XYZ file of C-alpha atoms in Angstrom:
610
model
C 0.000 0.000 0.000
C 1.383 3.382 -1.020
C 1.937 6.076 1.591
C -0.050 9.259 2.141
C 1.087 12.774 2.926
C -1.041 15.052 5.116
C -0.623 18.814 5.387
C -2.247 20.201 8.525
C -1.648 23.345 10.561
C 1.692 24.030 8.933
C 2.963 20.497 9.427
C 3.608 17.747 6.882
C 2.920 14.189 8.067
C 3.858 11.091 6.086
C 1.563 8.165 6.850
C 2.823 4.689 6.059
C 3.088 1.312 7.744
C -0.412 1.111 9.277
C -3.809 0.050 7.932
C -5.839 2.700 9.757
C -5.019 6.300 10.698
C -7.318 8.267 13.010
C -8.243 11.923 12.485
C -9.798 13.970 15.279
C -9.438 16.154 18.305
C -8.308 13.391 20.668
C -4.702 13.705 21.743
C -4.034 10.086 20.738
C -5.234 10.618 17.130
C -2.678 10.156 14.340
C -3.725 13.476 12.792
C -4.751 15.948 15.511
C -7.112 18.796 14.595
C -7.607 21.632 17.049
C -10.992 23.152 16.153
C -13.574 22.741 18.890
C -16.211 21.519 16.418
C -14.064 18.544 15.397
C -15.140 15.307 17.090
C -12.623 13.462 19.216
C -12.643 10.564 16.733
C -13.910 12.351 13.670
C -12.728 10.282 10.699
C -10.303 7.589 9.614
C -8.046 6.851 6.685
C -8.470 3.137 5.964
C -6.397 0.978 3.630
C -8.452 -1.190 1.259
C -7.723 -3.484 -1.670
C -8.326 -0.530 -3.992
C -6.342 2.106 -2.116
C -6.878 4.570 0.714
C -10.426 5.556 1.722
C -11.456 8.480 3.928
C -14.285 7.327 6.235
C -16.400 9.576 8.470
C -16.877 8.057 11.957
C -20.433 9.348 12.432
C -19.192 12.766 13.544
C -21.728 15.345 14.660
C -20.873 17.987 12.060
C -19.721 15.823 9.168
C -16.661 15.446 6.961
C -16.308 17.476 3.749
C -14.118 16.912 0.692
C -13.911 19.989 -1.515
C -16.966 21.341 0.362
C -19.145 18.298 -0.299
C -20.200 16.179 2.664
C -19.003 12.594 2.386
C -19.318 9.346 4.288
C -16.606 7.511 2.369
C -14.265 8.978 -0.216
C -11.396 7.277 -2.109
C -8.097 9.161 -2.036
C -6.880 9.142 -5.648
C -5.498 12.691 -5.844
C -4.823 15.683 -3.629
C -7.997 16.620 -1.745
C -8.840 19.267 0.810
C -10.741 17.832 3.769
C -12.696 19.839 6.298
C -13.974 18.302 9.546
C -17.063 20.220 10.626
C -17.738 23.897 9.897
C -15.002 26.174 8.526
C -12.702 27.116 11.388
C -9.006 27.349 12.155
C -7.721 23.867 12.892
C -10.508 22.045 11.003
C -8.871 21.647 7.584
C -6.215 19.335 6.203
C -4.931 18.304 2.798
C -4.420 14.632 1.904
C -2.117 13.773 -0.978
C -0.960 10.401 -2.359
C 2.758 10.188 -1.651
C 3.655 9.715 -5.326
C 1.837 12.895 -6.311
C 3.397 14.810 -3.438
C 6.923 13.601 -4.269
C 6.530 14.562 -7.944
C 5.257 18.014 -6.987
C 8.099 18.447 -4.523
C 10.663 17.676 -7.217
C 9.139 20.063 -9.789
C 10.504 23.646 -9.779
C 7.901 26.330 -9.268
C 7.716 29.815 -10.739
C 8.283 32.780 -8.447
C 5.134 33.729 -6.589
C 3.390 36.948 -7.584
C 3.653 39.777 -5.054
C 0.745 39.641 -2.635
C -2.019 42.188 -2.987
C -2.169 44.884 -0.371
C -4.903 43.909 2.080
C -7.597 46.438 2.817
C -7.726 45.429 6.464
C -5.240 43.833 8.874
C -4.984 40.104 8.386
C -5.759 37.788 11.281
C -2.713 35.997 12.678
C -1.994 32.572 11.333
C -1.599 29.594 13.618
C 1.110 27.005 13.857
C 1.423 23.902 15.948
C 4.849 22.775 17.038
C 3.714 19.252 17.865
C 0.707 17.131 16.998
C -0.524 17.189 20.574
C 0.091 20.849 21.362
C -2.343 23.766 21.091
C -1.892 26.405 18.390
C -0.409 29.778 19.206
C -0.604 32.938 17.076
C 2.538 34.221 15.457
C 3.316 37.060 13.112
C 2.386 36.424 9.441
C 5.255 34.675 7.687
C 7.039 36.573 4.913
C 6.459 35.596 1.307
C 8.257 32.402 0.285
C 11.275 33.273 -1.867
C 11.606 31.437 -5.189
C 14.753 29.692 -3.981
C 12.961 28.053 -1.045
C 12.312 24.327 -1.625
C 8.795 23.764 -2.970
C 8.256 20.956 -0.448
C 8.143 23.448 2.427
C 4.492 23.671 3.553
C 2.686 26.963 4.138
C 1.991 28.056 7.696
C -1.526 26.713 7.446
C -3.883 25.931 4.567
C -6.817 28.346 4.556
C -10.223 26.840 5.341
C -12.085 25.753 2.251
C -14.931 27.984 1.095
C -17.990 26.989 -0.951
C -18.085 27.905 -4.679
C -19.624 31.210 -5.607
C -23.380 31.045 -5.540
C -23.463 27.974 -3.297
C -25.109 28.700 0.067
C -22.893 27.568 2.929
C -24.555 25.395 5.582
C -22.711 27.456 8.159
C -23.858 30.889 6.935
C -26.080 32.874 9.376
C -29.776 33.319 8.540
C -30.792 36.266 6.400
C -31.138 39.483 8.352
C -28.816 38.356 11.133
C -25.771 40.665 11.293
C -22.410 38.972 10.916
C -20.060 39.966 13.752
C -16.911 41.656 12.617
C -13.613 39.853 13.058
C -11.593 40.974 16.087
C -8.373 42.835 15.591
C -5.239 40.711 15.494
C -4.378 39.447 18.956
C -7.668 40.635 20.492
C -9.638 38.276 22.769
C -13.207 37.384 21.706
C -15.890 39.126 23.706
C -17.538 35.849 24.713
C -15.963 32.837 26.357
C -12.392 32.457 25.122
C -11.337 29.658 22.832
C -11.154 28.761 19.213
C -13.933 28.302 18.234
C -16.669 29.089 20.847
C -18.474 26.182 22.471
C -21.207 24.466 20.437
C -24.345 23.545 22.311
C -24.795 19.802 22.718
C -21.281 18.978 21.617
C -18.594 17.721 23.985
C -16.219 20.187 22.399
C -12.679 20.544 23.581
C -11.681 24.178 23.894
C -8.178 24.548 22.463
C -6.877 27.847 23.706
C -4.206 29.793 21.873
C -1.173 30.940 23.749
C -0.945 34.759 23.978
C 1.315 36.380 21.429
C 4.825 36.421 22.868
C 6.396 39.729 23.569
C 9.556 40.615 21.719
C 10.631 41.613 18.248
C 8.381 40.733 15.293
C 8.731 37.138 14.251
C 10.051 36.039 17.629
C 8.939 32.561 18.659
C 6.950 31.647 21.767
C 8.503 31.645 25.195
C 10.419 28.400 25.751
C 8.783 25.657 27.794
C 10.015 25.321 31.347
C 7.579 22.629 32.449
C 4.809 20.282 31.310
C 1.819 21.543 29.350
C -1.568 21.496 31.113
C -4.871 19.736 30.478
C -7.711 21.508 32.307
C -11.183 19.930 32.497
C -14.156 22.056 33.571
C -17.909 21.573 32.985
C -17.247 18.588 30.753
C -14.810 20.394 28.459
C -11.112 19.959 27.992
C -8.730 22.899 27.640
C -5.065 22.507 26.760
C -2.402 25.117 27.542
C 1.216 25.353 26.610
C 3.674 25.991 29.429
C 4.266 28.814 30.420
C 0.736 30.269 29.904
C -0.933 32.086 32.849
C -4.568 31.029 33.236
C -7.535 32.523 35.087
C -10.755 30.677 35.962
C -14.096 32.296 36.743
C -17.512 33.479 35.527
C -16.258 36.659 33.861
C -16.093 36.472 30.078
C -12.515 37.734 30.016
C -11.244 34.800 32.114
C -9.145 32.287 30.238
C -11.566 29.508 31.226
C -15.154 30.640 31.749
C -17.308 28.577 34.143
C -21.032 29.272 34.167
C -21.897 27.649 37.498
C -23.115 30.325 39.953
C -21.087 28.726 42.757
C -17.981 29.918 40.937
C -16.845 33.496 41.624
C -16.335 36.063 38.880
C -12.577 35.511 39.071
C -12.246 32.394 41.186
C -8.658 31.273 40.789
C -5.393 31.655 38.943
C -3.041 29.002 37.579
C 0.537 30.163 37.185
C 3.367 28.330 35.435
C 6.440 27.630 37.543
C 9.589 25.772 36.528
C 8.726 22.095 36.306
C 5.010 22.473 37.031
C 2.112 24.745 37.900
C 0.654 26.573 40.920
C -3.040 27.108 41.674
C -4.004 30.189 43.750
C -7.507 30.780 45.116
C -8.862 34.312 44.491
C -12.401 33.786 45.803
C -13.970 34.524 49.181
C -16.047 31.349 48.739
C -12.884 29.253 48.576
C -11.417 26.392 46.574
C -11.412 22.860 48.023
C -9.346 19.721 47.535
C -10.767 16.570 49.159
C -12.952 18.781 51.355
C -10.085 20.964 52.573
C -9.740 24.635 51.710
C -6.863 25.465 49.375
C -5.134 28.837 49.282
C -2.099 28.135 47.117
C -0.881 24.735 46.028
C 1.809 23.627 43.642
C 1.117 20.521 41.589
C 3.026 18.452 39.069
C 0.470 15.635 38.743
C -3.324 15.318 38.525
C -5.203 17.619 40.932
C -8.994 17.669 41.466
C -10.591 20.821 42.905
C -14.090 22.013 43.845
C -14.918 25.697 43.413
C -17.098 27.507 45.959
C -18.256 24.451 47.898
C -16.338 21.375 49.135
C -18.947 18.935 47.773
C -21.421 20.691 45.470
C -19.119 23.177 43.756
C -18.184 22.763 40.087
C -15.240 20.442 39.502
C -11.943 21.665 38.116
C -9.421 18.983 37.124
C -5.820 19.959 36.392
C -3.536 17.427 34.695
C 0.076 18.266 33.741
C 0.819 16.596 30.392
C 4.129 14.762 30.342
C 5.566 12.810 27.464
C 4.765 9.094 27.465
C 8.344 8.229 28.464
C 8.362 10.732 31.341
C 4.976 9.484 32.567
C 6.169 5.864 32.534
C 9.295 6.790 34.476
C 7.286 8.733 37.046
C 4.847 5.859 37.555
C 7.757 3.447 37.958
C 9.432 5.715 40.530
C 6.182 6.127 42.419
C 5.552 2.409 42.565
C 9.056 1.617 43.694
C 9.440 4.462 46.169
C 6.010 4.955 47.704
C 4.152 1.686 48.087
C 1.389 1.561 50.667
C 1.502 -0.763 53.617
C -2.123 -1.619 54.325
C -1.454 -2.455 57.914
C -2.714 -1.088 61.206
C -5.366 -1.749 63.777
C -6.252 -1.901 67.393
C -5.406 -4.552 69.995
C -2.496 -5.678 67.810
C -4.872 -6.897 65.056
C -3.301 -6.620 61.598
C -5.015 -6.518 58.213
C -3.360 -8.909 55.800
C -3.044 -6.837 52.649
C 0.537 -6.827 51.414
C 2.159 -3.433 50.875
C 5.582 -2.827 49.427
C 6.954 -1.597 52.711
C 7.004 -5.280 53.524
C 5.637 -5.511 57.054
C 5.282 -9.231 57.594
C 5.645 -11.729 60.383
C 8.027 -14.532 59.455
C 7.154 -17.432 61.716
C 9.018 -20.113 59.791
C 9.260 -21.976 56.520
C 6.220 -23.315 54.742
C 5.374 -26.872 55.683
C 6.024 -29.238 52.789
C 2.902 -30.355 50.955
C 2.255 -34.055 50.546
C 1.709 -35.073 46.944
C 0.635 -38.672 47.292
C -2.789 -40.153 46.704
C -5.849 -38.067 45.953
C -4.599 -35.127 48.004
C -2.488 -33.923 45.102
C -5.487 -33.458 42.823
C -7.431 -31.689 45.558
C -4.575 -29.289 46.276
C -3.857 -28.602 42.594
C -7.531 -27.766 42.024
C -7.495 -25.381 44.985
C -4.326 -23.643 43.752
C -5.853 -23.160 40.290
C -8.845 -21.371 41.850
C -6.681 -19.013 43.949
C -6.039 -15.592 42.413
C -3.853 -12.615 43.217
C -5.654 -9.261 43.458
C -3.708 -6.047 42.786
C -4.902 -2.442 42.964
C -3.595 1.127 42.872
C -4.854 3.555 45.497
C -3.933 6.588 47.577
C -4.103 7.662 51.176
C -7.329 9.429 52.149
C -5.352 11.668 54.485
C -2.674 12.533 51.906
C -3.858 11.980 48.313
C -0.334 12.582 47.031
C 0.742 9.387 48.825
C -0.074 6.737 46.241
C 0.944 3.162 45.730
C 0.065 -0.411 44.897
C -1.167 -3.135 47.251
C -2.191 -6.717 46.741
C -4.208 -9.470 48.356
C -5.725 -12.805 47.372
C -9.089 -14.253 46.368
C -10.957 -17.478 45.573
C -12.927 -18.122 42.373
C -16.337 -19.400 43.452
C -18.105 -19.311 40.072
C -16.624 -20.084 36.655
C -17.758 -16.784 35.084
C -15.348 -14.876 37.335
C -17.167 -14.394 40.665
C -14.461 -14.097 43.338
C -14.638 -14.090 47.148
C -12.148 -11.955 49.068
C -11.877 -9.554 52.024
C -13.566 -6.151 52.070
C -10.283 -4.482 53.053
C -8.799 -5.838 49.796
C -11.658 -4.968 47.434
C -13.262 -1.905 49.037
C -11.027 -0.308 51.715
C -13.616 2.394 52.443
C -16.383 -0.130 53.230
C -18.396 0.998 56.292
C -17.409 -0.924 59.400
C -13.762 -1.564 58.548
C -12.457 1.469 60.464
C -14.456 0.471 63.543
C -13.124 -3.086 63.332
C -9.427 -2.414 62.692
C -8.911 1.277 63.488
C -8.268 4.151 61.104
C -4.516 4.641 61.441
C -4.124 3.803 57.746
C -6.983 4.852 55.487
C -6.856 4.351 51.737
C -9.333 5.087 48.968
C -11.342 2.533 47.027
C -9.439 1.631 43.845
C -10.984 2.304 40.445
C -10.771 -1.389 39.622
C -9.027 -4.573 40.724
C -6.522 -6.511 38.608
C -6.889 -10.300 38.728
C -3.925 -12.639 38.131
C -4.493 -16.375 37.741
C -2.147 -19.062 39.058
C 0.251 -20.732 36.636
C -0.129 -24.441 37.384
C 3.293 -25.276 35.966
C 5.336 -22.929 38.140
C 2.966 -22.067 41.037
C 3.526 -18.383 40.245
C 0.918 -15.804 39.400
C 0.631 -15.085 35.676
C 0.514 -11.456 34.478
C -2.764 -9.740 35.315
C -5.414 -11.053 32.920
C -8.650 -9.395 34.017
C -10.285 -6.416 35.697
C -12.915 -6.893 38.382
C -15.379 -4.655 40.195
C -17.087 -4.997 43.577
C -20.549 -6.590 43.579
C -21.088 -6.764 47.344
C -18.921 -5.710 50.295
C -19.555 -5.801 54.049
C -17.037 -4.027 56.261
C -18.402 -5.578 59.446
C -17.883 -9.071 58.025
C -14.705 -7.933 56.232
C -15.878 -9.886 53.210
C -16.539 -8.926 49.600
C -17.544 -10.535 46.321
C -16.137 -9.132 43.080
C -16.918 -9.926 39.445
C -14.544 -10.024 36.471
C -15.902 -7.685 33.771
C -13.057 -6.897 31.337
C -9.581 -7.822 30.225
C -6.662 -6.294 32.108
C -6.304 -3.478 29.551
C -9.999 -2.576 29.846
C -11.116 -4.224 26.600
C -14.308 -6.353 26.648
C -14.026 -10.017 27.497
C -13.561 -12.456 24.626
C -16.647 -14.606 25.099
C -17.846 -16.379 28.226
C -15.323 -17.247 30.936
C -14.823 -20.806 32.165
C -12.430 -20.502 35.108
C -11.516 -23.160 37.702
C -13.484 -22.892 40.945
C -13.296 -24.063 44.531
C -16.331 -25.813 46.067
C -17.852 -24.030 49.052
C -17.932 -26.200 52.164
C -19.276 -25.647 55.678
C -17.634 -24.341 58.815
C -20.467 -25.398 61.093
C -18.973 -28.776 62.058
C -15.336 -27.712 62.424
C -13.639 -28.596 65.689
C -10.339 -27.774 67.309
C -7.643 -30.016 65.832
C -9.191 -30.303 62.360
C -6.679 -29.856 59.533
C -6.628 -26.694 57.440
C -4.578 -25.452 54.492
C -4.169 -21.733 53.743
C -3.477 -20.589 50.161
C -2.649 -17.108 48.928
C -0.006 -14.695 47.639
C 1.703 -13.198 50.699
C 4.544 -10.680 50.429
C 6.969 -13.172 51.970
C 6.920 -15.007 48.617
C 8.791 -12.375 46.631
C 6.182 -9.613 46.784
C 3.425 -12.127 46.215
C 4.858 -13.547 43.011
C 4.349 -17.186 44.042
C 1.450 -18.936 45.659
C 2.130 -20.323 49.122
C 0.445 -23.237 50.859
C 0.747 -23.518 54.643
C -0.761 -26.258 56.741
C -1.980 -26.364 60.305
C -4.963 -27.083 62.453
C -7.960 -25.204 63.747
C -6.727 -24.118 67.159
C -10.123 -22.968 68.336
C -13.489 -21.731 67.080
C -14.344 -18.184 68.218
C -17.584 -16.302 68.721
C -17.384 -12.713 67.494
C -19.803 -10.621 69.605
C -20.847 -8.636 66.503
C -21.057 -11.510 64.021
C -22.397 -14.360 66.123
C -21.234 -17.832 67.173
C -18.541 -19.738 65.260
C -17.847 -16.711 63.097
C -14.046 -16.813 63.388
C -11.440 -19.562 63.337
C -8.048 -19.374 65.007
C -5.260 -21.371 63.332
C -1.561 -22.076 63.691
C -1.170 -22.269 59.883
C 1.128 -19.437 58.911
C -0.708 -16.379 57.573
C 1.156 -13.300 56.318
C 0.267 -9.948 54.709
C -0.958 -10.715 51.210
C -2.960 -13.794 52.304
C -5.943 -11.519 52.879
C -9.004 -12.695 50.992
C -7.370 -16.003 50.026
C -8.440 -19.554 50.656
C -8.698 -21.783 53.724
C -9.678 -25.359 52.776
C -10.319 -28.640 54.568
C -8.918 -32.039 53.610
C -11.592 -32.436 50.926
C -10.516 -29.231 49.206
C -13.668 -27.328 50.228
C -13.578 -23.626 51.086
C -14.202 -23.259 54.821
C -13.081 -19.665 55.379
C -11.225 -16.517 54.332
C -7.795 -15.737 55.860
C -8.390 -12.267 57.233
C -6.082 -11.020 59.993
C -3.319 -11.667 62.489
C -3.856 -11.447 66.209
C -1.355 -11.054 69.049
C -2.094 -10.764 72.739
C -0.886 -7.494 74.177
C 2.670 -7.875 75.453
C 3.176 -11.173 73.628
C 5.263 -11.923 70.554
C 3.124 -14.921 69.637
C 0.703 -14.323 66.780
C -2.117 -16.430 65.449
C -3.996 -16.284 62.191
C -7.687 -15.511 62.038
C -10.011 -16.958 59.391
C -13.531 -15.663 58.711
C -15.860 -18.693 58.772
C -17.456 -19.447 55.404
C -20.933 -19.958 56.924
C -20.822 -16.346 58.168
C -20.489 -14.956 54.635
C -22.840 -17.301 52.741
C -25.672 -14.759 52.786
C -23.330 -12.195 51.192
C -22.333 -14.734 48.520
C -25.971 -15.558 47.723
C -26.804 -11.878 47.408
C -23.906 -11.314 45.015
C -24.859 -14.381 42.949
C -28.410 -13.088 42.628
C -27.176 -9.697 41.416
C -24.890 -11.206 38.764
C -27.107 -13.982 37.368
C-alpha cells in the first residue's frame, strides 16, 4: 500500500506502515485537529484493496471533501478535507505520496507579489507538535523562489464553498455577521477557538498569547509540562508557560457558568517544572474537602470551586511525554508503596504493601503429593487468584501506591470471594473493626492474576474486576470479572476453575486446614504459598455471632488476605483475614472468617450477577 502525505496546521505528516489512521481532536489521534467543532474521533483513513479511503466516523458535524459532505471517499489525488464547519484547525490536505513527491521535485515559478490587504490580516496559527495547542505568530514573509517547494505553508486556509453555493454554516438572512476581532484581540464571549457548540462535547483549544519581543520572535520556551484543564465537561489545553484565570467573567481564560464559581475564582501560574493554583475567591477552593489557598502541583489535581462537595469540579492534569509518565509511575511504585497495615489490639489486616511488614514465623510446611490429596490441592491452587490495585491515602492523596491481596474463584464466570479491606477499603465498618490509622481510597478497579499451574507463580494480570457486594463488618466482599486487564471487553464467556464451598459449622479444634494465597513473603506475592496447620479454636465474634471466626496455627502473612482456607476435601471453609497477638506477647495467630458467616453475602452477590 502506497503512503499518504497530510498537510495540517503548517505540518507535513507522512503516513505509512499502518492500515488505519485516526483523524480527530483526541490527543491520541494520528492526525490531531484543534478546532472545537471537530469530534474526538472524527474520521479515519483506511487501507483497502483498492487504495486509501477516507471514512467519516459518524461525527456530529460531518466530513467534507472539496466542500461536499461525504461518508466515504477514495483518495486518488490531492484533496482538501474539512472536519465540521469552517474554522481554524478544522482543515487538512491529503495527498498520495507519489503525487506529493513529484510536486516536490518540480521547480515552481516565483510567486506573484501579494495584494495589499484592505484590512489587517488575522494571525496565522502554527502547531509545534501534533498534541500541542496552536499559538498565534506574526504572518510569515512571502516564500522566496529559492525556497524548496516541499516546504508547507503556515496553514492551509479553510475551504470555502463555490460562488453562488449557500454555505450550511452561513447565518440566517437578516442576522448581522459579527466583525472579526483585531489581530491578537480576545473574543468578547468565552475564550477559545472556536466558541463552544451547544450539545457537543467540544474541547476548547486555547491559543497561547502572542509572545512579547521583536516581530517574528517565537513563543517563550517551555520550562515545564503543558496542562490539560477539564471544567464543565470540556477539555482545555495550555502550553507551558501560559498564565490562566478561571471564573464566571467572560474575560477569564476559562469561563465557568456555574453560579457557585466566583467572577474571578482562581489563577493558575506556570512555575519551573510544574504549575501553581491560587484561590482568588472569598467562597474558597477545596481539595478533598479541605480549603486550598495556594498549592503547587506536578500531577493530577482535582478541585471544587465555591463548595467542598457541590461546587463545580476543576481537574488539572500536567501533560508529560509518554516516556516521562512511565518513568514517574515506575518511581512512584518503587518508592512509595502503601503498607495496608494497622489496627487496634495488635490486630493486623493482611493486605501486602511494598513496605514489607510481615511476620516470618518459619518456613512453609512441605505439601504431601501422594494419593488423591495432590489433585485436591492442585484444584485449589488453580482457583486461587492474586488481586492487585492502585490507590492513595485518604489523608494525603499525594501518597499513592500499589497493594495486593488474594481471592478465591467461586463461580466459573469470574465471581471471586475476598476480604472487604482488599476490594473496598472504604467499606463501612472496617475502620471500627481495625482502626483508622491507615486509610486508603477505594481503587478504580481490581486486577486479577491467575495461578500458573506449571510454576505455582501468578501469571501477568489477565482481568479487571469490580465490587458486587462488600460488608465491612464481616470484612468480606464478592467481586466480578468484567473486562480484560487493559480494559477491553471479554472475549466470550469465561470458564475458570473454581473451589467448592464447604461448611464451617462442624469444624472442631484439631481439624486440619490449608491456607493458600499470595503473601509478600513469597517475593512480593509472586508465588502462591500453601501452609498447613490445624484449627486451634473456634471463636464467637460478639458482633457476628457464634462460630464466626477460626483461630489457626497455619502461617498467615500480609498478602494472604481474601485467600483460601480449605479442609482435607478441598472445600472452602473460610477466608484468611487477619493476624492477632495478645498485648505484650510476641506470639501471633492467624484468624479466618468462617465461610458460613459470609454465605448470605455470597448468595446476594450471585443473585445480582445472574
